[in-house]
Tab-separated table of N, CA and C in Angstrom:
chain	number	residue	atom	x	y	z
E	1	UNK	N	24.553	-78.908	51.570
E	1	UNK	CA	23.547	-78.376	50.673
E	1	UNK	C	23.688	-76.859	50.608
E	2	UNK	N	23.743	-76.335	49.396
E	2	UNK	CA	23.900	-74.899	49.202
E	2	UNK	C	22.574	-74.189	49.456
E	3	UNK	N	22.630	-73.190	50.309
E	3	UNK	CA	21.427	-72.433	50.646
E	3	UNK	C	21.237	-71.306	49.630
E	4	UNK	N	20.038	-71.214	49.059
E	4	UNK	CA	19.769	-70.161	48.086
E	4	UNK	C	19.521	-68.840	48.807
E	5	UNK	N	19.803	-67.766	48.116
E	5	UNK	CA	19.642	-66.451	48.731
E	5	UNK	C	18.161	-66.104	48.871
E	6	UNK	N	17.901	-65.217	49.779
E	6	UNK	CA	16.527	-64.781	50.021
E	6	UNK	C	15.974	-64.071	48.792
E	7	UNK	N	16.797	-63.243	48.153
E	7	UNK	CA	16.322	-62.521	46.970
E	7	UNK	C	16.016	-63.468	45.818
E	8	UNK	N	16.803	-64.520	45.667
E	8	UNK	CA	16.527	-65.484	44.601
E	8	UNK	C	15.208	-66.219	44.872
E	9	UNK	N	15.002	-66.593	46.134
E	9	UNK	CA	13.725	-67.245	46.474
E	9	UNK	C	12.558	-66.287	46.290
E	10	UNK	N	12.766	-65.026	46.640
E	10	UNK	CA	11.721	-64.016	46.463
E	10	UNK	C	11.387	-63.846	44.988
E	11	UNK	N	12.426	-63.782	44.147
E	11	UNK	CA	12.208	-63.626	42.704
E	11	UNK	C	11.393	-64.786	42.150
E	12	UNK	N	11.790	-66.013	42.456
E	12	UNK	CA	11.070	-67.164	41.898
E	12	UNK	C	9.672	-67.300	42.487
E	13	UNK	N	9.493	-66.846	43.731
E	13	UNK	CA	8.149	-66.853	44.318
E	13	UNK	C	7.236	-65.863	43.605
E	14	UNK	N	7.742	-64.668	43.336
E	14	UNK	CA	6.958	-63.669	42.606
E	14	UNK	C	6.614	-64.150	41.201
E	15	UNK	N	7.592	-64.738	40.517
E	15	UNK	CA	7.351	-65.218	39.155
E	15	UNK	C	6.345	-66.361	39.160
E	16	UNK	N	6.478	-67.283	40.112
E	16	UNK	CA	5.539	-68.409	40.195
E	16	UNK	C	4.129	-67.924	40.516
E	17	UNK	N	4.016	-66.956	41.408
E	17	UNK	CA	2.699	-66.414	41.741
E	17	UNK	C	2.092	-65.709	40.533
E	18	UNK	N	2.892	-64.957	39.803
E	18	UNK	CA	2.404	-64.301	38.592
E	18	UNK	C	1.968	-65.304	37.543
E	19	UNK	N	2.756	-66.362	37.365
E	19	UNK	CA	2.391	-67.410	36.414
E	19	UNK	C	1.087	-68.082	36.834
E	20	UNK	N	0.969	-68.378	38.126
E	20	UNK	CA	-0.249	-69.016	38.621
E	20	UNK	C	-1.481	-68.151	38.422
E	21	UNK	N	-1.358	-66.872	38.732
E	21	UNK	CA	-2.495	-65.973	38.536
E	21	UNK	C	-2.828	-65.820	37.060
E	22	UNK	N	-1.790	-65.769	36.224
E	22	UNK	CA	-2.021	-65.677	34.784
E	22	UNK	C	-2.678	-66.919	34.222
E	23	UNK	N	-2.389	-68.064	34.819
E	23	UNK	CA	-2.993	-69.311	34.358
E	23	UNK	C	-4.424	-69.483	34.874
E	24	UNK	N	-4.701	-68.980	36.068
E	24	UNK	CA	-6.025	-69.149	36.673
E	24	UNK	C	-7.024	-68.106	36.167
E	25	UNK	N	-6.551	-66.892	35.884
E	25	UNK	CA	-7.451	-65.810	35.496
E	25	UNK	C	-8.341	-66.149	34.305
E	26	UNK	N	-7.845	-66.773	33.235
E	26	UNK	CA	-8.727	-67.076	32.100
E	26	UNK	C	-9.900	-67.984	32.461
E	27	UNK	N	-9.717	-68.838	33.458
E	27	UNK	CA	-10.818	-69.711	33.887
E	27	UNK	C	-11.963	-68.860	34.424
E	28	UNK	N	-11.649	-67.907	35.279
E	28	UNK	CA	-12.690	-67.054	35.843
E	28	UNK	C	-13.227	-66.059	34.820
E	29	UNK	N	-12.377	-65.586	33.934
E	29	UNK	CA	-12.829	-64.654	32.895
E	29	UNK	C	-13.806	-65.324	31.942
E	30	UNK	N	-13.664	-66.635	31.753
E	30	UNK	CA	-14.551	-67.338	30.818
E	30	UNK	C	-16.002	-67.357	31.299
E	31	UNK	N	-16.232	-67.092	32.592
E	31	UNK	CA	-17.601	-67.002	33.091
E	31	UNK	C	-18.301	-65.742	32.577
E	32	UNK	N	-17.526	-64.721	32.230
E	32	UNK	CA	-18.085	-63.427	31.861
E	32	UNK	C	-17.838	-63.026	30.415
E	33	UNK	N	-16.968	-63.757	29.721
E	33	UNK	CA	-16.549	-63.371	28.377
E	33	UNK	C	-16.822	-64.519	27.415
E	34	UNK	N	-17.376	-64.200	26.263
E	34	UNK	CA	-17.509	-65.183	25.187
E	34	UNK	C	-16.379	-64.931	24.195
E	35	UNK	N	-15.505	-65.901	24.071
E	35	UNK	CA	-14.342	-65.745	23.205
E	35	UNK	C	-14.690	-66.111	21.775
E	36	UNK	N	-14.148	-65.332	20.852
E	36	UNK	CA	-14.290	-65.694	19.443
E	36	UNK	C	-13.398	-66.898	19.163
E	37	UNK	N	-13.727	-67.600	18.119
E	37	UNK	CA	-12.985	-68.805	17.780
E	37	UNK	C	-11.508	-68.472	17.544
E	38	UNK	N	-10.651	-69.213	18.192
E	38	UNK	CA	-9.214	-69.034	18.039
E	38	UNK	C	-8.599	-67.976	18.931
E	39	UNK	N	-9.401	-67.259	19.695
E	39	UNK	CA	-8.875	-66.176	20.521
E	39	UNK	C	-8.569	-66.608	21.955
E	40	UNK	N	-9.127	-67.731	22.393
E	40	UNK	CA	-8.917	-68.165	23.775
E	40	UNK	C	-7.443	-68.435	24.047
E	41	UNK	N	-6.764	-69.092	23.130
E	41	UNK	CA	-5.350	-69.408	23.368
E	41	UNK	C	-4.505	-68.135	23.443
E	42	UNK	N	-4.828	-67.135	22.627
E	42	UNK	CA	-4.106	-65.867	22.695
E	42	UNK	C	-4.381	-65.148	24.015
E	43	UNK	N	-5.618	-65.237	24.493
E	43	UNK	CA	-5.972	-64.614	25.764
E	43	UNK	C	-5.222	-65.280	26.915
E	44	UNK	N	-5.184	-66.606	26.910
E	44	UNK	CA	-4.473	-67.338	27.960
E	44	UNK	C	-2.986	-66.985	27.924
E	45	UNK	N	-2.406	-66.973	26.735
E	45	UNK	CA	-0.993	-66.620	26.601
E	45	UNK	C	-0.733	-65.201	27.105
E	46	UNK	N	-1.611	-64.276	26.749
E	46	UNK	CA	-1.464	-62.900	27.216
E	46	UNK	C	-1.559	-62.789	28.731
E	47	UNK	N	-2.473	-63.544	29.326
E	47	UNK	CA	-2.620	-63.520	30.785
E	47	UNK	C	-1.378	-64.077	31.475
E	48	UNK	N	-0.843	-65.165	30.950
E	48	UNK	CA	0.350	-65.768	31.547
E	48	UNK	C	1.549	-64.828	31.409
E	49	UNK	N	1.720	-64.235	30.240
E	49	UNK	CA	2.828	-63.290	30.041
E	49	UNK	C	2.662	-62.079	30.953
E	50	UNK	N	1.442	-61.579	31.078
E	50	UNK	CA	1.193	-60.441	31.971
E	50	UNK	C	1.493	-60.815	33.422
E	51	UNK	N	1.096	-62.013	33.830
E	51	UNK	CA	1.369	-62.457	35.194
E	51	UNK	C	2.855	-62.570	35.479
E	52	UNK	N	3.601	-63.135	34.532
E	52	UNK	CA	5.047	-63.257	34.707
E	52	UNK	C	5.698	-61.874	34.731
E	53	UNK	N	5.212	-60.974	33.892
E	53	UNK	CA	5.740	-59.608	33.882
E	53	UNK	C	5.497	-58.923	35.218
E	54	UNK	N	4.319	-59.099	35.777
E	54	UNK	CA	4.022	-58.525	37.093
E	54	UNK	C	4.949	-59.129	38.149
E	55	UNK	N	5.235	-60.417	38.046
E	55	UNK	CA	6.173	-61.047	38.971
E	55	UNK	C	7.554	-60.421	38.902
E	56	UNK	N	8.059	-60.198	37.680
E	56	UNK	CA	9.367	-59.563	37.517
E	56	UNK	C	9.363	-58.127	38.036
E	57	UNK	N	8.298	-57.391	37.750
E	57	UNK	CA	8.220	-55.998	38.215
E	57	UNK	C	8.148	-55.949	39.738
E	58	UNK	N	7.380	-56.838	40.343
E	58	UNK	CA	7.315	-56.891	41.805
E	58	UNK	C	8.686	-57.185	42.397
E	59	UNK	N	9.409	-58.111	41.786
E	59	UNK	CA	10.754	-58.436	42.266
E	59	UNK	C	11.666	-57.221	42.150
E	60	UNK	N	11.600	-56.525	41.019
E	60	UNK	CA	12.451	-55.356	40.820
E	60	UNK	C	12.147	-54.275	41.861
E	61	UNK	N	10.860	-54.025	42.100
E	61	UNK	CA	10.472	-53.014	43.092
E	61	UNK	C	10.951	-53.429	44.481
E	62	UNK	N	10.749	-54.686	44.840
E	62	UNK	CA	11.190	-55.153	46.156
E	62	UNK	C	12.702	-55.053	46.289
E	63	UNK	N	13.409	-55.399	45.228
E	63	UNK	CA	14.863	-55.327	45.267
E	63	UNK	C	15.337	-53.886	45.428
E	64	UNK	N	14.738	-52.979	44.679
E	64	UNK	CA	15.133	-51.571	44.775
E	64	UNK	C	14.829	-51.034	46.167
E	65	UNK	N	13.638	-51.298	46.658
E	65	UNK	CA	13.237	-50.772	47.967
E	65	UNK	C	14.080	-51.393	49.075
E	66	UNK	N	14.220	-52.722	49.057
E	66	UNK	CA	14.961	-53.396	50.122
E	66	UNK	C	16.451	-53.095	50.069
E	67	UNK	N	17.048	-53.242	48.897
E	67	UNK	CA	18.497	-53.095	48.823
E	67	UNK	C	18.953	-51.666	49.063
E	68	UNK	N	18.184	-50.694	48.644
E	68	UNK	CA	18.568	-49.301	48.929
E	68	UNK	C	18.566	-49.041	50.435
E	69	UNK	N	17.530	-49.511	51.101
E	69	UNK	CA	17.458	-49.298	52.543
E	69	UNK	C	18.523	-50.104	53.274
E	70	UNK	N	18.738	-51.346	52.847
E	70	UNK	CA	19.748	-52.169	53.506
E	70	UNK	C	21.153	-51.616	53.287
E	71	UNK	N	21.417	-51.085	52.113
E	71	UNK	CA	22.745	-50.508	51.876
E	71	UNK	C	22.947	-49.247	52.712
E	72	UNK	N	21.900	-48.453	52.886
E	72	UNK	CA	21.999	-47.279	53.758
E	72	UNK	C	22.266	-47.701	55.201
E	73	UNK	N	21.572	-48.756	55.644
E	73	UNK	CA	21.779	-49.252	57.004
E	73	UNK	C	23.185	-49.814	57.172
E	74	UNK	N	23.703	-50.484	56.144
E	74	UNK	CA	25.051	-51.038	56.224
E	74	UNK	C	26.095	-49.929	56.309
E	75	UNK	N	25.873	-48.839	55.581
E	75	UNK	CA	26.806	-47.709	55.645
E	75	UNK	C	26.787	-47.093	57.044
E	76	UNK	N	25.592	-46.934	57.603
E	76	UNK	CA	25.482	-46.375	58.954
E	76	UNK	C	26.112	-47.290	59.996
E	77	UNK	N	26.007	-48.600	59.770
E	77	UNK	CA	26.567	-49.560	60.718
E	77	UNK	C	28.073	-49.727	60.527
E	78	UNK	N	28.605	-49.185	59.441
E	78	UNK	CA	30.037	-49.283	59.194
E	78	UNK	C	30.455	-50.614	58.601
E	79	UNK	N	29.548	-51.244	57.879
E	79	UNK	CA	29.887	-52.541	57.270
E	79	UNK	C	30.374	-52.382	55.864
């Protein structure tokens, strides 16, 4: 069985968490917001897209922070 890389698992975890938060947020927002007719679906879509975008941005930040430090450590270690 092929083992997936840690960064790939991290990326899909961030994206899944963003999707989940984007899908759940409209439920809680509906307690405080009265949506005009036809706007709920656009709001849900916007929340899901925003959540996925946050997942990608989190992955990018983690990759930049982790890989820069790991590459510096590898150079110091002579790898």
